[in-house]
Amino acid sequence: MTNILLYNPLLAILSHIFFIGLSFYALQAIMPEKIIKKNQVFRAQLLFILLSFAIGSTVSNFFLDISYWSGRIPTYFQ
């Protein structure tokens, strides 16, 4: 039982890091020059980082919830 309790936080941390990195990589496809005002480079970079955190953590929470609830399904059929 203790292995499961130690494994879940590690899985959550790795999942969040992976999906935040993946969302940051995906956001690189956007051309911010057409949206962001001139001479606002720092603000644009900060926006990209915050969007990466928001999207990545949301997607990670979704997959962690799916994993948790799919593991609970067999208990309903006992």
Short mmCIF file of N, CA and C in Angstrom, two decimals:
data_model
loop_
_atom_site.label_atom_id
_atom_site.label_comp_id
_atom_site.label_asym_id
_atom_site.label_seq_id
_atom_site.Cartn_x
_atom_site.Cartn_y
_atom_site.Cartn_z
N MET A 1 0.82 -1.20 0.00
CA MET A 1 0.00 0.00 0.00
C MET A 1 0.86 1.26 0.00
N THR A 2 1.98 1.24 0.71
CA THR A 2 2.82 2.44 0.75
C THR A 2 3.46 2.73 -0.59
N ASN A 3 3.75 1.70 -1.39
CA ASN A 3 4.31 1.94 -2.72
C ASN A 3 3.34 2.72 -3.59
N ILE A 4 2.06 2.42 -3.46
CA ILE A 4 1.06 3.13 -4.25
C ILE A 4 1.00 4.59 -3.82
N LEU A 5 1.04 4.83 -2.52
CA LEU A 5 0.97 6.21 -2.03
C LEU A 5 2.20 7.02 -2.43
N LEU A 6 3.35 6.39 -2.53
CA LEU A 6 4.56 7.10 -2.95
C LEU A 6 4.62 7.26 -4.46
N TYR A 7 3.97 6.38 -5.18
CA TYR A 7 4.05 6.40 -6.64
C TYR A 7 3.13 7.46 -7.24
N ASN A 8 1.95 7.66 -6.67
CA ASN A 8 1.00 8.60 -7.25
C ASN A 8 1.49 10.05 -7.28
N PRO A 9 2.09 10.57 -6.21
CA PRO A 9 2.61 11.95 -6.31
C PRO A 9 3.73 12.08 -7.35
N LEU A 10 4.57 11.07 -7.44
CA LEU A 10 5.63 11.10 -8.44
C LEU A 10 5.04 11.07 -9.84
N LEU A 11 4.03 10.24 -10.04
CA LEU A 11 3.35 10.19 -11.33
C LEU A 11 2.71 11.52 -11.66
N ALA A 12 2.09 12.17 -10.69
CA ALA A 12 1.44 13.46 -10.92
C ALA A 12 2.47 14.54 -11.28
N ILE A 13 3.59 14.55 -10.57
CA ILE A 13 4.63 15.55 -10.87
C ILE A 13 5.19 15.35 -12.27
N LEU A 14 5.51 14.11 -12.61
CA LEU A 14 6.05 13.83 -13.94
C LEU A 14 5.03 14.13 -15.03
N SER A 15 3.77 13.82 -14.77
CA SER A 15 2.72 14.10 -15.74
C SER A 15 2.58 15.61 -15.97
N HIS A 16 2.58 16.37 -14.89
CA HIS A 16 2.47 17.82 -15.03
C HIS A 16 3.66 18.39 -15.80
N ILE A 17 4.86 17.96 -15.47
CA ILE A 17 6.05 18.46 -16.16
C ILE A 17 6.00 18.10 -17.64
N PHE A 18 5.61 16.87 -17.95
CA PHE A 18 5.54 16.43 -19.34
C PHE A 18 4.54 17.25 -20.13
N PHE A 19 3.33 17.42 -19.60
CA PHE A 19 2.30 18.12 -20.36
C PHE A 19 2.54 19.63 -20.42
N ILE A 20 3.18 20.20 -19.41
CA ILE A 20 3.54 21.62 -19.50
C ILE A 20 4.59 21.82 -20.58
N GLY A 21 5.57 20.94 -20.64
CA GLY A 21 6.57 21.01 -21.71
C GLY A 21 5.97 20.80 -23.08
N LEU A 22 5.05 19.85 -23.17
CA LEU A 22 4.38 19.57 -24.45
C LEU A 22 3.54 20.77 -24.90
N SER A 23 2.84 21.40 -23.97
CA SER A 23 2.03 22.56 -24.35
C SER A 23 2.92 23.75 -24.73
N PHE A 24 4.06 23.90 -24.06
CA PHE A 24 4.99 24.97 -24.43
C PHE A 24 5.52 24.73 -25.84
N TYR A 25 5.83 23.47 -26.15
CA TYR A 25 6.30 23.13 -27.48
C TYR A 25 5.22 23.40 -28.53
N ALA A 26 3.97 23.05 -28.22
CA ALA A 26 2.87 23.27 -29.15
C ALA A 26 2.59 24.75 -29.35
N LEU A 27 2.75 25.55 -28.31
CA LEU A 27 2.50 26.99 -28.44
C LEU A 27 3.54 27.69 -29.31
N GLN A 28 4.65 27.05 -29.55
CA GLN A 28 5.68 27.64 -30.40
C GLN A 28 5.20 27.76 -31.85
N ALA A 29 4.13 27.07 -32.21
CA ALA A 29 3.60 27.13 -33.56
C ALA A 29 2.83 28.43 -33.81
N ILE A 30 2.47 29.13 -32.74
CA ILE A 30 1.74 30.39 -32.88
C ILE A 30 2.72 31.50 -33.23
N MET A 31 2.32 32.36 -34.13
CA MET A 31 3.15 33.50 -34.50
C MET A 31 2.70 34.72 -33.70
N PRO A 32 3.38 35.01 -32.59
CA PRO A 32 2.92 36.10 -31.71
C PRO A 32 3.13 37.49 -32.30
N GLU A 33 3.92 37.61 -33.36
CA GLU A 33 4.19 38.93 -33.93
C GLU A 33 2.91 39.60 -34.42
N LYS A 34 1.92 38.81 -34.82
CA LYS A 34 0.68 39.37 -35.34
C LYS A 34 -0.29 39.74 -34.23
N ILE A 35 -0.05 39.26 -33.01
CA ILE A 35 -0.98 39.49 -31.91
C ILE A 35 -0.42 40.48 -30.90
N ILE A 36 0.86 40.34 -30.57
CA ILE A 36 1.49 41.11 -29.49
C ILE A 36 1.97 42.46 -30.01
N LYS A 37 1.83 43.49 -29.18
CA LYS A 37 2.31 44.82 -29.54
C LYS A 37 3.83 44.84 -29.64
N LYS A 38 4.36 45.79 -30.35
CA LYS A 38 5.82 45.94 -30.46
C LYS A 38 6.41 46.32 -29.11
N ASN A 39 7.66 45.93 -28.91
CA ASN A 39 8.42 46.22 -27.70
C ASN A 39 7.79 45.64 -26.44
N GLN A 40 7.08 44.55 -26.57
CA GLN A 40 6.46 43.88 -25.43
C GLN A 40 6.93 42.41 -25.39
N VAL A 41 8.21 42.19 -25.64
CA VAL A 41 8.75 40.84 -25.74
C VAL A 41 8.64 40.09 -24.42
N PHE A 42 9.00 40.75 -23.31
CA PHE A 42 8.95 40.08 -22.01
C PHE A 42 7.52 39.67 -21.67
N ARG A 43 6.57 40.55 -21.91
CA ARG A 43 5.18 40.22 -21.63
C ARG A 43 4.69 39.07 -22.50
N ALA A 44 5.12 39.03 -23.74
CA ALA A 44 4.73 37.94 -24.64
C ALA A 44 5.31 36.61 -24.15
N GLN A 45 6.57 36.63 -23.72
CA GLN A 45 7.18 35.41 -23.19
C GLN A 45 6.49 34.95 -21.92
N LEU A 46 6.16 35.89 -21.06
CA LEU A 46 5.44 35.56 -19.83
C LEU A 46 4.07 34.98 -20.13
N LEU A 47 3.40 35.54 -21.12
CA LEU A 47 2.10 35.02 -21.53
C LEU A 47 2.22 33.58 -22.03
N PHE A 48 3.24 33.29 -22.82
CA PHE A 48 3.45 31.94 -23.33
C PHE A 48 3.72 30.96 -22.19
N ILE A 49 4.51 31.38 -21.21
CA ILE A 49 4.82 30.51 -20.07
C ILE A 49 3.56 30.24 -19.25
N LEU A 50 2.78 31.28 -18.98
CA LEU A 50 1.56 31.10 -18.20
C LEU A 50 0.53 30.26 -18.94
N LEU A 51 0.41 30.47 -20.25
CA LEU A 51 -0.50 29.63 -21.04
C LEU A 51 -0.04 28.18 -21.04
N SER A 52 1.27 27.97 -21.08
CA SER A 52 1.80 26.60 -21.03
C SER A 52 1.44 25.93 -19.72
N PHE A 53 1.58 26.66 -18.61
CA PHE A 53 1.21 26.10 -17.31
C PHE A 53 -0.28 25.81 -17.25
N ALA A 54 -1.09 26.71 -17.72
CA ALA A 54 -2.55 26.53 -17.65
C ALA A 54 -2.99 25.34 -18.50
N ILE A 55 -2.54 25.29 -19.73
CA ILE A 55 -2.95 24.21 -20.63
C ILE A 55 -2.35 22.89 -20.16
N GLY A 56 -1.07 22.88 -19.82
CA GLY A 56 -0.40 21.65 -19.42
C GLY A 56 -0.97 21.04 -18.15
N SER A 57 -1.24 21.86 -17.15
CA SER A 57 -1.78 21.32 -15.90
C SER A 57 -3.22 20.84 -16.08
N THR A 58 -3.98 21.51 -16.93
CA THR A 58 -5.35 21.07 -17.20
C THR A 58 -5.37 19.72 -17.91
N VAL A 59 -4.54 19.57 -18.91
CA VAL A 59 -4.47 18.30 -19.64
C VAL A 59 -3.94 17.20 -18.73
N SER A 60 -2.93 17.51 -17.92
CA SER A 60 -2.39 16.53 -17.00
C SER A 60 -3.43 16.08 -15.99
N ASN A 61 -4.18 17.03 -15.43
CA ASN A 61 -5.25 16.67 -14.50
C ASN A 61 -6.30 15.79 -15.16
N PHE A 62 -6.61 16.06 -16.41
CA PHE A 62 -7.56 15.24 -17.14
C PHE A 62 -7.07 13.80 -17.24
N PHE A 63 -5.82 13.61 -17.66
CA PHE A 63 -5.29 12.26 -17.80
C PHE A 63 -5.13 11.56 -16.45
N LEU A 64 -4.75 12.29 -15.43
CA LEU A 64 -4.65 11.68 -14.10
C LEU A 64 -6.03 11.27 -13.58
N ASP A 65 -7.05 12.08 -13.84
CA ASP A 65 -8.42 11.72 -13.44
C ASP A 65 -8.91 10.50 -14.21
N ILE A 66 -8.65 10.46 -15.50
CA ILE A 66 -9.05 9.29 -16.31
C ILE A 66 -8.36 8.04 -15.78
N SER A 67 -7.07 8.16 -15.46
CA SER A 67 -6.33 7.02 -14.93
C SER A 67 -6.91 6.56 -13.59
N TYR A 68 -7.22 7.51 -12.73
CA TYR A 68 -7.77 7.18 -11.42
C TYR A 68 -9.14 6.51 -11.55
N TRP A 69 -10.02 7.11 -12.31
CA TRP A 69 -11.38 6.59 -12.41
C TRP A 69 -11.43 5.28 -13.18
N SER A 70 -10.56 5.09 -14.16
CA SER A 70 -10.55 3.80 -14.86
C SER A 70 -10.03 2.69 -13.95
N GLY A 71 -9.17 3.04 -12.99
CA GLY A 71 -8.72 2.05 -12.02
C GLY A 71 -9.78 1.71 -11.00
N ARG A 72 -10.74 2.60 -10.80
CA ARG A 72 -11.82 2.37 -9.84
C ARG A 72 -12.99 1.58 -10.42
N ILE A 73 -13.07 1.46 -11.72
CA ILE A 73 -14.21 0.78 -12.37
C ILE A 73 -14.38 -0.66 -11.89
N PRO A 74 -13.32 -1.46 -11.78
CA PRO A 74 -13.52 -2.85 -11.32
C PRO A 74 -14.16 -2.98 -9.94
N THR A 75 -13.99 -1.99 -9.09
CA THR A 75 -14.60 -2.08 -7.75
C THR A 75 -16.12 -1.97 -7.80
N TYR A 76 -16.65 -1.41 -8.86
CA TYR A 76 -18.10 -1.29 -8.98
C TYR A 76 -18.77 -2.59 -9.43
N PHE A 77 -17.99 -3.51 -9.96
CA PHE A 77 -18.55 -4.76 -10.48
C PHE A 77 -18.24 -5.96 -9.60
N GLN A 78 -17.91 -5.73 -8.36
CA GLN A 78 -17.62 -6.85 -7.45
C GLN A 78 -18.84 -7.27 -6.70
#
